[in-house]
Coordinates of N, CA and C and ligand atoms in Angstrom, one line a residue:
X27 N 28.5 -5.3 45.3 CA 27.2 -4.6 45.0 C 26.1 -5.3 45.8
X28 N 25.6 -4.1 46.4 CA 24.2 -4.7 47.4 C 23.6 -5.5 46.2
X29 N 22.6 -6.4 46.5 CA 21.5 -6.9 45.9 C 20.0 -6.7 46.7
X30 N 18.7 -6.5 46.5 CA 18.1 -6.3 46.6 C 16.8 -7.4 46.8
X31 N 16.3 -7.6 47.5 CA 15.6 -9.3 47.6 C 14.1 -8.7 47.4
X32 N 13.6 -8.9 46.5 CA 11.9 -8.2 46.4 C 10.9 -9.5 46.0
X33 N 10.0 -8.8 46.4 CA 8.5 -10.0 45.5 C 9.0 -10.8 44.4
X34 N 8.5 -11.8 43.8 CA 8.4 -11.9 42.6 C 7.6 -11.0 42.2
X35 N 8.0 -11.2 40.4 CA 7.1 -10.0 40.0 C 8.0 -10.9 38.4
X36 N 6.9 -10.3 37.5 CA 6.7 -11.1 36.3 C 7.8 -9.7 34.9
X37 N 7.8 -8.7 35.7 CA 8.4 -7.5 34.9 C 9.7 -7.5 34.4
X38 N 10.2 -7.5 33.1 CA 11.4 -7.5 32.2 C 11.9 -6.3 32.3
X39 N 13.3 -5.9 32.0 CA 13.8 -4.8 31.8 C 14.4 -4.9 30.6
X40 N 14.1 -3.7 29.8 CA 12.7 -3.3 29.6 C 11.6 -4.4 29.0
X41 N 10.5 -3.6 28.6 CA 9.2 -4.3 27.9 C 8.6 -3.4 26.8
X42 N 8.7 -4.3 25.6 CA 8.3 -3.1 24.6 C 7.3 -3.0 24.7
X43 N 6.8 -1.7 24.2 CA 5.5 -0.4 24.1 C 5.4 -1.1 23.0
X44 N 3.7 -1.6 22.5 CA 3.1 -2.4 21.8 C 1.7 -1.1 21.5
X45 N 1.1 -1.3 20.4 CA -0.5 -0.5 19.8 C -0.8 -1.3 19.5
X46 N -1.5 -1.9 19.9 CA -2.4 -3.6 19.4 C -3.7 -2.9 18.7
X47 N -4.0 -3.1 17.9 CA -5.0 -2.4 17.1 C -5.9 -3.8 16.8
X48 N -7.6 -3.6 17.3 CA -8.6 -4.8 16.9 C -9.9 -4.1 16.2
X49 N -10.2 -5.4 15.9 CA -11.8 -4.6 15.6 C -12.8 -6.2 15.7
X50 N -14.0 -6.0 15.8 CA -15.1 -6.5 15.8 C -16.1 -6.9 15.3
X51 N -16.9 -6.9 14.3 CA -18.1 -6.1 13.5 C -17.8 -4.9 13.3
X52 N -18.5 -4.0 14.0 CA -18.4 -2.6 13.8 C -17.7 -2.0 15.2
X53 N -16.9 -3.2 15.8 CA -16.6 -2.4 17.2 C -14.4 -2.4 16.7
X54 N -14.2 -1.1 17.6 CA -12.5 -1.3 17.3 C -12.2 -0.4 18.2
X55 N -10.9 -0.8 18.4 CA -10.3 0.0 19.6 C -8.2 -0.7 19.0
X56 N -7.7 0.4 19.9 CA -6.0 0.2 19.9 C -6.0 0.6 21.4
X57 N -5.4 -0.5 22.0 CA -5.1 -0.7 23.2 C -3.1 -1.0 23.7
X58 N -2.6 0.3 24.2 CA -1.2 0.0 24.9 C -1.2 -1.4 25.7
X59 N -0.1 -1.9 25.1 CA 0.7 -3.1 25.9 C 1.8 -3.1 26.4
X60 N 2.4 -3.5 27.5 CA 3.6 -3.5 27.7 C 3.9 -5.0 27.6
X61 N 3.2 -6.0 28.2 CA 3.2 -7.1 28.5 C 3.0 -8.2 27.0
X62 N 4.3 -8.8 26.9 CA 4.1 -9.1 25.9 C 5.6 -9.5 24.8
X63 N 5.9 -10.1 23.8 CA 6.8 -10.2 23.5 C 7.0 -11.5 22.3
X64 N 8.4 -11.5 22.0 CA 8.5 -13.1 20.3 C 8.5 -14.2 21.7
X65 N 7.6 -15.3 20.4 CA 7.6 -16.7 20.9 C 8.0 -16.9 20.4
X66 N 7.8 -17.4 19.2 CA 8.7 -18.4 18.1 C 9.1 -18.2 16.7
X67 N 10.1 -18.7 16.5 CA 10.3 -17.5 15.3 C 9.7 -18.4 14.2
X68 N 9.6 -19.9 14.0 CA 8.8 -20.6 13.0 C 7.8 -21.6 13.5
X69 N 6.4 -21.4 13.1 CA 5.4 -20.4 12.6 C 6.0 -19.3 13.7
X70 N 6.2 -17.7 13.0 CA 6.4 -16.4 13.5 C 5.3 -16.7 14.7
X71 N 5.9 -16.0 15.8 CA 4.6 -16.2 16.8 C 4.8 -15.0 18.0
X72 N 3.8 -14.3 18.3 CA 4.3 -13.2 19.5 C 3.1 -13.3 20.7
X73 N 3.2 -13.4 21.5 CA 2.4 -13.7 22.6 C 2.1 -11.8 23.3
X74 N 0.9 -12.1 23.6 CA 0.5 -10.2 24.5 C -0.2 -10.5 25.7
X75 N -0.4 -10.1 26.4 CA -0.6 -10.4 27.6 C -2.2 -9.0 28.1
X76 N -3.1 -9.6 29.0 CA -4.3 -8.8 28.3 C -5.4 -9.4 29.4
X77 N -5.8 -7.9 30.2 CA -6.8 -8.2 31.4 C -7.9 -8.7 30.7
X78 N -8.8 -9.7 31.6 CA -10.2 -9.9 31.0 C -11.0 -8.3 30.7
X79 N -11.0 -7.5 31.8 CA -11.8 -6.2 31.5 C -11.8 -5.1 30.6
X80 N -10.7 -5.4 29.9 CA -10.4 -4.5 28.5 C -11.1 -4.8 27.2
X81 N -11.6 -3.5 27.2 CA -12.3 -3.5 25.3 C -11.5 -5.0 24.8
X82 N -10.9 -4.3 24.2 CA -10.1 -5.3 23.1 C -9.8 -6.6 23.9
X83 N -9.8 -7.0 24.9 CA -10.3 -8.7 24.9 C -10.7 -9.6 24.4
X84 N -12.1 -9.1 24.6 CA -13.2 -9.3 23.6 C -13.4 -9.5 22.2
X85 N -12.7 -8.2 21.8 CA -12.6 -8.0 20.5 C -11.8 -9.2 20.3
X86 N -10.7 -8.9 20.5 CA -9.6 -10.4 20.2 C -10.0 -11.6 19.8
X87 N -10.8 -11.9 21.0 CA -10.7 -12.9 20.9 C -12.3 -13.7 20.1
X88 N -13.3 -13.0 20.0 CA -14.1 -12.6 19.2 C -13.7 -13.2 17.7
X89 N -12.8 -11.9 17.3 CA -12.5 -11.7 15.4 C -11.2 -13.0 15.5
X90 N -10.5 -13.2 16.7 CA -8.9 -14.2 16.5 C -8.6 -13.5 15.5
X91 N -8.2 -12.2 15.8 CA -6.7 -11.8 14.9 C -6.6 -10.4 15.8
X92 N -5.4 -9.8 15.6 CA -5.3 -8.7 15.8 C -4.1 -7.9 15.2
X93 N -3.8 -6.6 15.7 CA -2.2 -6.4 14.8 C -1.6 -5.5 16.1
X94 N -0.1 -6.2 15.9 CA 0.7 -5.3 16.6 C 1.4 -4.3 15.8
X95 N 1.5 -2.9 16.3 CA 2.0 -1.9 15.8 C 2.9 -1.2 16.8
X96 N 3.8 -1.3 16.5 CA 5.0 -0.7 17.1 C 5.5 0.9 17.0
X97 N 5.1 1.5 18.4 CA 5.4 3.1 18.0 C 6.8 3.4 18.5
X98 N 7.0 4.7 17.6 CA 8.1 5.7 18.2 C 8.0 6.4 19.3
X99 N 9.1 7.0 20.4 CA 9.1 7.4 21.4 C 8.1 9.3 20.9
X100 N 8.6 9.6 19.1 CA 7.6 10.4 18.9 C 5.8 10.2 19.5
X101 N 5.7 9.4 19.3 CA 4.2 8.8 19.7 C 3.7 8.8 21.1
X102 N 4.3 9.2 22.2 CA 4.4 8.9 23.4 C 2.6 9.0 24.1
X103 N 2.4 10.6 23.5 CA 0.7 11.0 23.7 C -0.1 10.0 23.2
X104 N -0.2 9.4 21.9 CA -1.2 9.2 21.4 C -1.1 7.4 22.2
X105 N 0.5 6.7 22.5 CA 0.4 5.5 23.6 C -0.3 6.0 24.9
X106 N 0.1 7.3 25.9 CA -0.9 7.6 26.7 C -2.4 7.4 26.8
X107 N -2.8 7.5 25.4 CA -4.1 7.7 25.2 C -4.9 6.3 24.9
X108 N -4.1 5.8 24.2 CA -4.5 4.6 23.7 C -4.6 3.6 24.9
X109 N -3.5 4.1 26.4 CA -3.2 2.8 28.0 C -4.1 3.3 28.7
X110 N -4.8 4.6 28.8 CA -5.7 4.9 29.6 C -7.4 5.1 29.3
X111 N -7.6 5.2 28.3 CA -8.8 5.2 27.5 C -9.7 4.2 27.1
X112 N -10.9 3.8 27.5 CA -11.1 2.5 26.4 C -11.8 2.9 25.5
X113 N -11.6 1.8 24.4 CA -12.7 1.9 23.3 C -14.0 1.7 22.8
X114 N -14.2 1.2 24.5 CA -15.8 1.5 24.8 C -16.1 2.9 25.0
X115 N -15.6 3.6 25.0 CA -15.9 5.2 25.6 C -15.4 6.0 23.9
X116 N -14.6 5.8 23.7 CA -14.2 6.7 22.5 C -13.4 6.3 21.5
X117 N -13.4 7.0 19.9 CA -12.8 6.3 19.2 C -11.5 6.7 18.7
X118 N -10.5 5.7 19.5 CA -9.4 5.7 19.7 C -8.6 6.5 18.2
X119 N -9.0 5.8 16.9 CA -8.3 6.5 16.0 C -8.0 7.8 15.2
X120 N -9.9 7.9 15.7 CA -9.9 9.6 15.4 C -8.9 10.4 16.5
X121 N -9.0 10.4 18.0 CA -8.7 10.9 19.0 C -7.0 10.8 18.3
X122 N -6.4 10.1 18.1 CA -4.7 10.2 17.9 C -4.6 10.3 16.5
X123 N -5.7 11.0 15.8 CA -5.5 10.9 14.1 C -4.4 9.8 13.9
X124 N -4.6 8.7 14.0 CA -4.1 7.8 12.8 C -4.2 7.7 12.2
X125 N -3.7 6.9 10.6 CA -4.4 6.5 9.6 C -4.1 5.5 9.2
X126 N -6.0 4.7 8.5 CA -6.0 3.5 8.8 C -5.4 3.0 7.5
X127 N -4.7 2.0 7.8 CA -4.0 0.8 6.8 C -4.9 0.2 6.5
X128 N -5.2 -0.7 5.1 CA -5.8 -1.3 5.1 C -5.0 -3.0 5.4
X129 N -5.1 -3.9 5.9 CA -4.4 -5.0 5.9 C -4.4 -5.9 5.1
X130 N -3.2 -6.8 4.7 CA -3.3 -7.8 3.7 C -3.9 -9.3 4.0
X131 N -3.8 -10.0 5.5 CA -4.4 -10.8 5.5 C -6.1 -10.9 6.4
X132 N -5.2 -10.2 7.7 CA -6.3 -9.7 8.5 C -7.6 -8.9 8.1
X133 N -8.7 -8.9 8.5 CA -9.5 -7.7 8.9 C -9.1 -6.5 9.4
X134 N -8.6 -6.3 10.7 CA -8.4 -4.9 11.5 C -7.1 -4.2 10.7
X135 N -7.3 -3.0 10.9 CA -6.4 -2.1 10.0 C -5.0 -1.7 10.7
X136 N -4.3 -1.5 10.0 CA -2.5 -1.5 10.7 C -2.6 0.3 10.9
X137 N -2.0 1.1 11.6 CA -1.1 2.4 11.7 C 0.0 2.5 10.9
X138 N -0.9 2.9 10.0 CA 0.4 3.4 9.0 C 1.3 4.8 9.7
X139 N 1.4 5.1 11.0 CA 2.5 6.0 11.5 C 3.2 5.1 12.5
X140 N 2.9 4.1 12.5 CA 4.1 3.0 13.6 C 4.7 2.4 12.4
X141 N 6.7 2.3 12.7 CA 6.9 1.8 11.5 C 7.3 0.0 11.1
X142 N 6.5 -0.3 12.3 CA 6.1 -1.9 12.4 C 5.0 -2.4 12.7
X143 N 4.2 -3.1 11.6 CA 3.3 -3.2 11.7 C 2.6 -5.0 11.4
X144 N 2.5 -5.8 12.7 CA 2.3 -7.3 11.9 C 1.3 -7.8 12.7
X145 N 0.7 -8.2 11.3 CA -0.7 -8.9 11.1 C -0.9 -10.4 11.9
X146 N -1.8 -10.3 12.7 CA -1.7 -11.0 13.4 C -2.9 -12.5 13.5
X147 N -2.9 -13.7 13.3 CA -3.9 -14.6 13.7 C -4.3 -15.0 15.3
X148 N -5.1 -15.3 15.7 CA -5.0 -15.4 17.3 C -5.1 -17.2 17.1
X149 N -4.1 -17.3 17.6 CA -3.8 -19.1 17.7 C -4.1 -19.9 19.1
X150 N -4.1 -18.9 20.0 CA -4.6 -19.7 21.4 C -5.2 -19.0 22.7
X151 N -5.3 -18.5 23.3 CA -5.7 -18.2 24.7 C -5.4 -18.8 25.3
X152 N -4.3 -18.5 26.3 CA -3.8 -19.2 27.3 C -4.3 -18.4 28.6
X153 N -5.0 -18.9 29.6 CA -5.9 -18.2 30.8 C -4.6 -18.6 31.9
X154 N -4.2 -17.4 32.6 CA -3.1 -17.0 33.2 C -3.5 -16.6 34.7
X155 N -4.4 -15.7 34.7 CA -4.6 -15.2 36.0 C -5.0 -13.5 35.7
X156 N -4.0 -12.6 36.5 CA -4.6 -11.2 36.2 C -4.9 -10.8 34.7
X157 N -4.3 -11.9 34.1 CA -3.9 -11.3 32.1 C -4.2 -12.9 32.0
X158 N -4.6 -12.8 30.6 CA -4.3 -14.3 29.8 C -3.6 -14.0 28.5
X159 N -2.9 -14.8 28.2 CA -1.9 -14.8 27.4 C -2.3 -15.5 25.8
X160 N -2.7 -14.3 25.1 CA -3.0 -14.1 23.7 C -1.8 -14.4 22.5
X161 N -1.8 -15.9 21.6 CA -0.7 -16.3 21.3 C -1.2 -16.1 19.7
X162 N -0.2 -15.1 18.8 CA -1.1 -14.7 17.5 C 0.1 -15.5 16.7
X163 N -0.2 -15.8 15.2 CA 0.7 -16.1 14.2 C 0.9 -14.6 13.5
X164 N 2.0 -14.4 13.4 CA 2.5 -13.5 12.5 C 2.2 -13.6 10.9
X165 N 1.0 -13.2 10.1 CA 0.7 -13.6 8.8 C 0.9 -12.8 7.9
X166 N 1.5 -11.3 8.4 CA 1.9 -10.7 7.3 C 2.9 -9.1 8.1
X167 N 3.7 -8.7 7.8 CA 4.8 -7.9 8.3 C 4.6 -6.7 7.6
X168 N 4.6 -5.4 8.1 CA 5.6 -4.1 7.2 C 5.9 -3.6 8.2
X169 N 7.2 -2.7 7.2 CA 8.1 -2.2 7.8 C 8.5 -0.9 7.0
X170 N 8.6 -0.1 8.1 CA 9.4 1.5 6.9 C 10.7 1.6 6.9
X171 N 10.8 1.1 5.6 CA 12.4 1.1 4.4 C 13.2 2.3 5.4
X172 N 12.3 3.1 5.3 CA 13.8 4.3 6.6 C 14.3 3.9 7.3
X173 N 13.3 3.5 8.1 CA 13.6 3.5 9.8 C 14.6 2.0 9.4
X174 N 14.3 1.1 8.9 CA 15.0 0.0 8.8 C 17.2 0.2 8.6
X175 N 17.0 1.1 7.5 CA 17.9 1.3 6.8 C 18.8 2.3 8.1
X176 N 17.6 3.1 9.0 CA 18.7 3.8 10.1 C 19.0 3.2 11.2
X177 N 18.6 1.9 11.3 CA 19.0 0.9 12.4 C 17.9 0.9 13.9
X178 N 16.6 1.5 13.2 CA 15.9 1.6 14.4 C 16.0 2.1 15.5
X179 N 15.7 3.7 15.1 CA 15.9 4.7 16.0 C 14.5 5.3 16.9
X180 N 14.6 5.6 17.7 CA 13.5 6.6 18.7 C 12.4 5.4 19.3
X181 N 13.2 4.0 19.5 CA 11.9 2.9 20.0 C 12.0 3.3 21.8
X182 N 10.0 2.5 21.5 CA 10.4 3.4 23.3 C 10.2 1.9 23.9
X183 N 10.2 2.3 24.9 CA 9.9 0.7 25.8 C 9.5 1.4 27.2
X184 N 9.2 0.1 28.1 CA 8.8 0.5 29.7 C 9.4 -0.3 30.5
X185 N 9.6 0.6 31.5 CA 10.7 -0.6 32.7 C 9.9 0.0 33.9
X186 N 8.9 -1.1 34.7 CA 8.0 -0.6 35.6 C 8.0 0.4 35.8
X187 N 6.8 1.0 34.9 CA 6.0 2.7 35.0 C 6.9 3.3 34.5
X188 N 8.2 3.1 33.9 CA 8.7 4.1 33.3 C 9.1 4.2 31.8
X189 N 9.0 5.1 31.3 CA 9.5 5.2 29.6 C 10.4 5.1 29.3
X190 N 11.2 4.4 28.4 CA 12.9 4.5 28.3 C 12.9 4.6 26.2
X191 N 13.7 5.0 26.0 CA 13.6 5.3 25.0 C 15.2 4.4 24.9
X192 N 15.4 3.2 23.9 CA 16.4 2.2 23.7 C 17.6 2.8 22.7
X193 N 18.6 2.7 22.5 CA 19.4 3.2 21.4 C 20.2 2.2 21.1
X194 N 20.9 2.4 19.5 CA 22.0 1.1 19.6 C 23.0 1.6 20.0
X195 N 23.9 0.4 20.0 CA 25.3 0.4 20.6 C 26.0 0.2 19.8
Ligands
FMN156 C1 2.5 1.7 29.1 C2 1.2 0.9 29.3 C3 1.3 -0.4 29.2 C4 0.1 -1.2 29.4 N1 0.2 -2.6 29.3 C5 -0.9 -3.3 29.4 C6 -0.8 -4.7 29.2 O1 0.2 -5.3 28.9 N2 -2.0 -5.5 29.3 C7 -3.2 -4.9 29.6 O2 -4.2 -5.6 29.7 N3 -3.3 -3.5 29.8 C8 -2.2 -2.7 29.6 N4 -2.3 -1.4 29.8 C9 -3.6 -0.8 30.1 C10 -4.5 -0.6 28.8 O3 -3.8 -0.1 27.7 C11 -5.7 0.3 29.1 O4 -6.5 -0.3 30.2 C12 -6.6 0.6 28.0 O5 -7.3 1.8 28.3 C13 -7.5 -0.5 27.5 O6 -8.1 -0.1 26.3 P1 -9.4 -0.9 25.8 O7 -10.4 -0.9 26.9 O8 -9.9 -0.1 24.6 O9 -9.0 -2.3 25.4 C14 -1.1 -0.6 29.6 C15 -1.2 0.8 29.7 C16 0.0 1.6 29.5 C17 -0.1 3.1 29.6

């Protein structure tokens, strides 16, 4: 089998599709991630990866907390909208009718139509270069009893610029 000798490049195959949902005072936005993924499993810890020029940078790092929400490949439009849009321009949750969760530890509210949803503390900022790396504590989890019980069906992910929708084996 040929192999192929290319740039480095920082890209996993795949990378899960993330809805990072923040807010501010009165400012909030849900911003697509691909970049991103578990650190540690005790203290729970998930690291995101995150241009300086994005809404929710700010935010983040601002409130230190945010929440990851995990969509289905159902969801595909409303992650379009959420990777190309900012939340300086429009408000992200009306535009993808979500609806808001209230959260148990955090401030910012979860998507109750992603069926993973964890509450996040912002533990460090790590400055990286094109992204800095956003290191949160996991301080409170839900999950939908379905989707759990059917083994986690319709998750999507990205494998440079592309959508892959994961199945089990
Ligand atoms: C599939 C996909 C993955 C993305 N991953 C990242 C990412 O990991 N980090 C990042 O800073 N932006 C990423 N983006 C771009 C942001 O989602 C986009 O710039 C968004 O409009 C920023 O929203 P905000 O300005 O409200 O924060 C991604 C976009 C898409 C469509």
């Amino acid at each position: 089998m040929k192999k192929l000798q290319e740039n480095p490049s920082s890209a996993l195959y795949p990378n899960p599709v993330m809805l990072v949902s923040s807010s501010h005072k009165r400012k909030e936005s849900i911003i697509t991630l691909a970049w991103g993924g578990t650190c540690s499993s005790s203290p729970p810890t998930v690291g995101i990866a995150i241009r300086k020029n994005r809404f929710s940078y700010d935010l983040i790092a601002n409130s230190k907390e945010f929440v990851v929400n995990i969509p289905t490949t159902e969801m595909l439009e409303e992650v379009e909208l959420c990777g190309t849009k900012s939340g300086l321009d429009i408000d992200k949750w009306k535009e993808c009718k979500f609806t808001k969760k209230k959260s148990t530890v955090v401030k910012t509210p979860f998507i109750q139509e992603c069926p993973v949803s964890m509450e996040c503390k912002l533990k460090q900022i790590v400055e990286l270069g094109t992204h800095d790396l956003f290191l949160g504590e996991v301080v409170a989890l839900h999950l939908n009893e379905e989707w759990k019980q059917e083994k986690y069906p319709n998750m999507l992910t990205y494998t440079r610029g592309v959508y892959c929708k994961s199945e089990k084996i």
